PDB file of N, CA and C in Angstrom:
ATOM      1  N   UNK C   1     -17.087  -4.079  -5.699  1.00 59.00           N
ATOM      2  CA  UNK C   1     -15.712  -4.009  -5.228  1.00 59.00           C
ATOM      3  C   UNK C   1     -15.628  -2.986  -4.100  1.00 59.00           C
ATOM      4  N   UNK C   2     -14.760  -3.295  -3.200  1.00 64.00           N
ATOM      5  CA  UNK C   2     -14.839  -2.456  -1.925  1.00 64.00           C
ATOM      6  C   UNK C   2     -13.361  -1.601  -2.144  1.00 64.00           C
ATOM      7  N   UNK C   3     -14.210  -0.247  -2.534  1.00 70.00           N
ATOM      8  CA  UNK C   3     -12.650   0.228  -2.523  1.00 70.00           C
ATOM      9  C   UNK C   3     -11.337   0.865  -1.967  1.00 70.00           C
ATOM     10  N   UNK C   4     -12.220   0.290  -0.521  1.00 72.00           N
ATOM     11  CA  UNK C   4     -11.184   0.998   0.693  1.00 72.00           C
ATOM     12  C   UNK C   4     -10.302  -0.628   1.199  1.00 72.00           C
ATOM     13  N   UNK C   5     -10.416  -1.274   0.525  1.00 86.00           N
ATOM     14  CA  UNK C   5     -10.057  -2.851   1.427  1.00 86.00           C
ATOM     15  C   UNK C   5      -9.102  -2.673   2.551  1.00 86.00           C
ATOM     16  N   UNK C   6     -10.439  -2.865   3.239  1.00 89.00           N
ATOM     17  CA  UNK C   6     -10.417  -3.216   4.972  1.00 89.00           C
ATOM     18  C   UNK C   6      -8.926  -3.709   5.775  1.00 89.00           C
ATOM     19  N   UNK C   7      -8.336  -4.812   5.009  1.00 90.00           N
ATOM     20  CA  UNK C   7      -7.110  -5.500   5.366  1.00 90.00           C
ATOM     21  C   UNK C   7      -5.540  -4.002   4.896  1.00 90.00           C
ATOM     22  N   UNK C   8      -5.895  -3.745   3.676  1.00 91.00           N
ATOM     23  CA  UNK C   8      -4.995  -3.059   3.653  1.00 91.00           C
ATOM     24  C   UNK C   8      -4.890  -1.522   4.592  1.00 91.00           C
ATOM     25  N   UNK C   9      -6.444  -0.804   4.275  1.00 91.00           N
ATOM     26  CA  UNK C   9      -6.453  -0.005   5.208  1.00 91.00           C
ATOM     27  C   UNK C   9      -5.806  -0.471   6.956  1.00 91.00           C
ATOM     28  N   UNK C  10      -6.193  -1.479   7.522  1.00 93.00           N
ATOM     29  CA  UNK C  10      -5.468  -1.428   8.561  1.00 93.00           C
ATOM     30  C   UNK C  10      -3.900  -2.144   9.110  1.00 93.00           C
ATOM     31  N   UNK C  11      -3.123  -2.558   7.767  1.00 93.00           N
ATOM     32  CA  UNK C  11      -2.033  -2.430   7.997  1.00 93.00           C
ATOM     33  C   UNK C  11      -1.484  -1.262   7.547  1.00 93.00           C
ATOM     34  N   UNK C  12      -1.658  -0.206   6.685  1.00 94.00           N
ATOM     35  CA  UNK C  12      -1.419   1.093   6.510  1.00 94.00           C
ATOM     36  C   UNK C  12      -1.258   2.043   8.109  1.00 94.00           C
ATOM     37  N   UNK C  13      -3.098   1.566   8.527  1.00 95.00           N
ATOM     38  CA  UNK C  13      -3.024   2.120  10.305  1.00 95.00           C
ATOM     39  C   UNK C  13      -1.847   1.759  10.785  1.00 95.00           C
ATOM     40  N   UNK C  14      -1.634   0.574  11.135  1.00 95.00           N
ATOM     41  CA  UNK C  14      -0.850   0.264  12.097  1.00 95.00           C
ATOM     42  C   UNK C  14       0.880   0.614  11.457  1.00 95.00           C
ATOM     43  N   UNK C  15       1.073   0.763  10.594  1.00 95.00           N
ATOM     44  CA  UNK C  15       2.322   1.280  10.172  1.00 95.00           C
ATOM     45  C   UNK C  15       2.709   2.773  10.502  1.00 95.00           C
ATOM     46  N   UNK C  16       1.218   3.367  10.181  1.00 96.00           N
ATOM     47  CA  UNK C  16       1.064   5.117  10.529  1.00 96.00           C
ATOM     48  C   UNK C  16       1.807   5.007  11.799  1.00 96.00           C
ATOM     49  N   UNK C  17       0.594   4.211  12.664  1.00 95.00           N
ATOM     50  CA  UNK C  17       0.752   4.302  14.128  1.00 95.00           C
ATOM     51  C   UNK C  17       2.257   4.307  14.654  1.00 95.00           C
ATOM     52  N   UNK C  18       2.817   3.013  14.455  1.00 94.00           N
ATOM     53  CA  UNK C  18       4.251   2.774  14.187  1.00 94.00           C
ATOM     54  C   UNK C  18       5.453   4.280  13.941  1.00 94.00           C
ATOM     55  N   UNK C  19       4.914   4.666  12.982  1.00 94.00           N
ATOM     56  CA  UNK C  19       5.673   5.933  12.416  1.00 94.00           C
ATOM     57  C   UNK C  19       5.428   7.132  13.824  1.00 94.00           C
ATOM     58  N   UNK C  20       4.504   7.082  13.580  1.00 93.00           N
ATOM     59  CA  UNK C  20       4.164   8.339  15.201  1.00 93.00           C
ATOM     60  C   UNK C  20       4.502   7.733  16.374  1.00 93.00           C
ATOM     61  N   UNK C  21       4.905   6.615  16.563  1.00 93.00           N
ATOM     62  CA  UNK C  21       5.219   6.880  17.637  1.00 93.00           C
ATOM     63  C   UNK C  21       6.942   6.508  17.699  1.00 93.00           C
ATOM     64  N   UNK C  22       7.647   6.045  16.851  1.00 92.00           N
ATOM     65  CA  UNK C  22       9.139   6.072  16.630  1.00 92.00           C
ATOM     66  C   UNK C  22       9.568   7.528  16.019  1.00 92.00           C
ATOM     67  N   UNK C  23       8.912   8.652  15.541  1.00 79.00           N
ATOM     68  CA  UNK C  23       9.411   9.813  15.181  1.00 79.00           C
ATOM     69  C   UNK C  23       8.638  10.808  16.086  1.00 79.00           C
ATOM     70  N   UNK C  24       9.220  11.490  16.735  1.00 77.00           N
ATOM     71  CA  UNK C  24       7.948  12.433  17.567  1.00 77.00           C
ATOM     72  C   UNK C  24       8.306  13.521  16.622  1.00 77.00           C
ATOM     73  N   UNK C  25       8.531  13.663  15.281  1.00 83.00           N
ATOM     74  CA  UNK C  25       8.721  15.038  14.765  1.00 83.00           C
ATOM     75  C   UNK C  25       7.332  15.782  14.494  1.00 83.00           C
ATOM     76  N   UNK C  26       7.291  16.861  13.559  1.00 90.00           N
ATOM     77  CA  UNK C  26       5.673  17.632  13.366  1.00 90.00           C
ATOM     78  C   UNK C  26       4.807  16.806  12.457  1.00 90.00           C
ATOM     79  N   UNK C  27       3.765  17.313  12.061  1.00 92.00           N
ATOM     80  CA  UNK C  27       2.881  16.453  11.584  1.00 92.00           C
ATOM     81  C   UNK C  27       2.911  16.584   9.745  1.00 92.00           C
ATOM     82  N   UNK C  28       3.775  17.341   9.589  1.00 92.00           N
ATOM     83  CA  UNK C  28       3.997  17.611   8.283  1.00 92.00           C
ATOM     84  C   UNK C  28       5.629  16.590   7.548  1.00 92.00           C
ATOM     85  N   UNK C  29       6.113  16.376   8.650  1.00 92.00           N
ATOM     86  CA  UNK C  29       6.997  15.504   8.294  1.00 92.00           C
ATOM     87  C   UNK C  29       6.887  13.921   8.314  1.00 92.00           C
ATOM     88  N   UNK C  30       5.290  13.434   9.286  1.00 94.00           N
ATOM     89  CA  UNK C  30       4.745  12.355   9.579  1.00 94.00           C
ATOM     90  C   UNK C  30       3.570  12.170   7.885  1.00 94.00           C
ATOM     91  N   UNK C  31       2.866  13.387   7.705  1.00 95.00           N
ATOM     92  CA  UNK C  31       2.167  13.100   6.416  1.00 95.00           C
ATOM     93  C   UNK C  31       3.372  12.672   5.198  1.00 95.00           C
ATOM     94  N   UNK C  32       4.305  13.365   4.985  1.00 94.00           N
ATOM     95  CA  UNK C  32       5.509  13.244   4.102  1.00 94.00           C
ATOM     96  C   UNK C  32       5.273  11.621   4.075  1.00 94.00           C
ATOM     97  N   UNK C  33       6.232  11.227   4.567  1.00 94.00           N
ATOM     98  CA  UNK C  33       6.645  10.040   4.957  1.00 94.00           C
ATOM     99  C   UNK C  33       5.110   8.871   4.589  1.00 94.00           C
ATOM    100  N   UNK C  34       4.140   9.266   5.560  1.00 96.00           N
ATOM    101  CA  UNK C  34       3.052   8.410   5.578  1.00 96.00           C
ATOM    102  C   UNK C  34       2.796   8.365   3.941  1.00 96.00           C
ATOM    103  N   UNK C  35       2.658   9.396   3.272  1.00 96.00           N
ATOM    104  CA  UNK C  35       2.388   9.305   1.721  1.00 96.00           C
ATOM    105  C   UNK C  35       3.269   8.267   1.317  1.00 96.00           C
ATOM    106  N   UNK C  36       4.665   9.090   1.391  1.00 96.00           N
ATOM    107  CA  UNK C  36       5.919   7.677   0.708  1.00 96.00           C
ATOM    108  C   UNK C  36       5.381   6.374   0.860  1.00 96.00           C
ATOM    109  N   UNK C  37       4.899   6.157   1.936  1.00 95.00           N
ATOM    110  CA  UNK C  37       4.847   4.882   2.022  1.00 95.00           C
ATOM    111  C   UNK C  37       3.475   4.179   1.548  1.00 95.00           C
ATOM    112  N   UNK C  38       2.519   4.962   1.618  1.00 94.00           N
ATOM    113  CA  UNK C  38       1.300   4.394   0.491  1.00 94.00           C
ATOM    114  C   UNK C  38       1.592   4.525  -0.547  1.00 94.00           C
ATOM    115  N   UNK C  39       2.519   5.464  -1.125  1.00 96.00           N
ATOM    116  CA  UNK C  39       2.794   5.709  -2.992  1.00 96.00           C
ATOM    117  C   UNK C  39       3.307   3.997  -3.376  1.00 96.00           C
ATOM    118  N   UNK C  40       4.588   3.676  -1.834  1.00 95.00           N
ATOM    119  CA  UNK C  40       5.084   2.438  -2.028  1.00 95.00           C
ATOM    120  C   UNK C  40       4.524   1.602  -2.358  1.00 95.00           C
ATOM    121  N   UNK C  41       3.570   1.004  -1.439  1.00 94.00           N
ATOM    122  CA  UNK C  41       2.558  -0.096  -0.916  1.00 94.00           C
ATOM    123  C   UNK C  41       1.718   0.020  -2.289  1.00 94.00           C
ATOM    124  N   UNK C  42       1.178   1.097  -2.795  1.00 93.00           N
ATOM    125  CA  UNK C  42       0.171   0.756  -4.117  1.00 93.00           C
ATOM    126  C   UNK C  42       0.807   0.762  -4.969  1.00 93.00           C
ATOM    127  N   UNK C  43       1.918   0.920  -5.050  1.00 96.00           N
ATOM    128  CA  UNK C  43       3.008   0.662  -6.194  1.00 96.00           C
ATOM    129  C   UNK C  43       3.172  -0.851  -6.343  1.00 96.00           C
ATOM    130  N   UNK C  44       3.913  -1.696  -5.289  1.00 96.00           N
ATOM    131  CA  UNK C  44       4.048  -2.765  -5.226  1.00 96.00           C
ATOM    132  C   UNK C  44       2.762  -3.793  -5.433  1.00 96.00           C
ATOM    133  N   UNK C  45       1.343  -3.486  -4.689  1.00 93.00           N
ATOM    134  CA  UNK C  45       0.829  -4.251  -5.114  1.00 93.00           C
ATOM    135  C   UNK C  45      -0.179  -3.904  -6.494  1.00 93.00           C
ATOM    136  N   UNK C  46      -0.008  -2.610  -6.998  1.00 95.00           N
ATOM    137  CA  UNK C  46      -0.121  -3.182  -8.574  1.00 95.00           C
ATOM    138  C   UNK C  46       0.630  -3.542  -9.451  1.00 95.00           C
ATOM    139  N   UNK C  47       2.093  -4.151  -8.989  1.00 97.00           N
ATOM    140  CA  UNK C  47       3.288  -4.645  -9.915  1.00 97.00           C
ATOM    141  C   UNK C  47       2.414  -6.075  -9.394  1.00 97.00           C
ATOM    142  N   UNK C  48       2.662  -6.384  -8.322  1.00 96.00           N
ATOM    143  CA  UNK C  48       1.638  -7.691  -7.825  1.00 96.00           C
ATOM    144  C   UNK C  48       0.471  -8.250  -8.897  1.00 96.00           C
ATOM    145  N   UNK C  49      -0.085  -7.360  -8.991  1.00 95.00           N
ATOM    146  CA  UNK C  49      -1.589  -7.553  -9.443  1.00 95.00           C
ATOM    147  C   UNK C  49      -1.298  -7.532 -11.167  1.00 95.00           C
ATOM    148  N   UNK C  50      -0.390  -6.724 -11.384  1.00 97.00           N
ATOM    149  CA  UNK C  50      -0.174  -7.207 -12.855  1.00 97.00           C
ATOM    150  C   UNK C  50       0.387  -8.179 -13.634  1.00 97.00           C
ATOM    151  N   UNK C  51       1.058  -8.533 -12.820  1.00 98.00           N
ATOM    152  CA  UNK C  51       1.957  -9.996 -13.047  1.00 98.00           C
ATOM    153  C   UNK C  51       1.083 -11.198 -12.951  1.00 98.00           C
ATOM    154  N   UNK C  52       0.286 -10.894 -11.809  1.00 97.00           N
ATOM    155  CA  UNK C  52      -0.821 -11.852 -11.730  1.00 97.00           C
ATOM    156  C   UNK C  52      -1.479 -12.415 -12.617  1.00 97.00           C
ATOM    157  N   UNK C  53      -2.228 -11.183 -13.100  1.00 97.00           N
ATOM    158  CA  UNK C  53      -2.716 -10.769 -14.622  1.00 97.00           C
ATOM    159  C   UNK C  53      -2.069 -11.473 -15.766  1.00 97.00           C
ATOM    160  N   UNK C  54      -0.930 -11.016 -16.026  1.00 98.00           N
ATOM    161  CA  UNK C  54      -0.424 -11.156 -17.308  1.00 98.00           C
ATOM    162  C   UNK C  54      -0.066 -13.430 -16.699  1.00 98.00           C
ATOM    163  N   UNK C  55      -0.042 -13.633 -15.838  1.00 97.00           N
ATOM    164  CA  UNK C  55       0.151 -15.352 -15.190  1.00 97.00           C
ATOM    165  C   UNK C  55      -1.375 -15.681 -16.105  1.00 97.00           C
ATOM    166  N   UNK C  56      -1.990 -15.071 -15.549  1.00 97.00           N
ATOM    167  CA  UNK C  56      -3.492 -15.683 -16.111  1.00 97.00           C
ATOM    168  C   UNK C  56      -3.757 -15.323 -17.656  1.00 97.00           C
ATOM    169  N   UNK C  57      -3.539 -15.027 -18.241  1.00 97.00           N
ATOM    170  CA  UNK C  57      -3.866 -14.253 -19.668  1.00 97.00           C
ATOM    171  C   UNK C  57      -2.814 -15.088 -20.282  1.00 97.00           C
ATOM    172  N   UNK C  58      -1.557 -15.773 -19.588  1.00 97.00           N
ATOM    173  CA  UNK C  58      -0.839 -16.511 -20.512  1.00 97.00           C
ATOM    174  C   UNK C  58      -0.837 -17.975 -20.431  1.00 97.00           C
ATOM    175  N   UNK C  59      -1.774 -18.523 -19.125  1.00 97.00           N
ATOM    176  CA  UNK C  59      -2.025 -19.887 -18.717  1.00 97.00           C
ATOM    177  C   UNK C  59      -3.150 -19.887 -20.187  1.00 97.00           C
ATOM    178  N   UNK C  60      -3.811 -18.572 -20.155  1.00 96.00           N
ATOM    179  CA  UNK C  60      -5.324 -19.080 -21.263  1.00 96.00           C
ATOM    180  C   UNK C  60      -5.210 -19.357 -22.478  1.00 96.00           C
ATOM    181  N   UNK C  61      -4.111 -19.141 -23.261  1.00 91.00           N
ATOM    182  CA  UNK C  61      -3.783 -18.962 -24.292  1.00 91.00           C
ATOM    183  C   UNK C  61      -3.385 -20.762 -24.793  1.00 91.00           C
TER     184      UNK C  61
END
């Protein structure tokens, strides 16, 4: 398992990117934010991934 996946790492980039360049504030208010929004993103897709889960575990039954 690759545990940086490639696809997500670079829509994360390009969102960063996005963020720096619509806020010119300091870099401590750009990490803030940049976190929020990965806490988001791996939030959502392990609600994703569990539902998934629990789809398959109840097709088997």
């Amino acid at each position: 398992m690759n545990l940086t996946a490639p696809a997500a790492v670079a829509a994360l980039e390009t969102a960063f990117l996005d963020m720096l360049r619509a806020e010119p504030g300091g870099f401590g208010a750009f990490e803030s934010e940049a976190r929020s929004v990965a806490l988001s993103c791996c939030a959502e897709a392990m609600s994703r991934a569990l539902e998934e889960r629990d789809r398959e575990l109840a097709a088997s039954r």
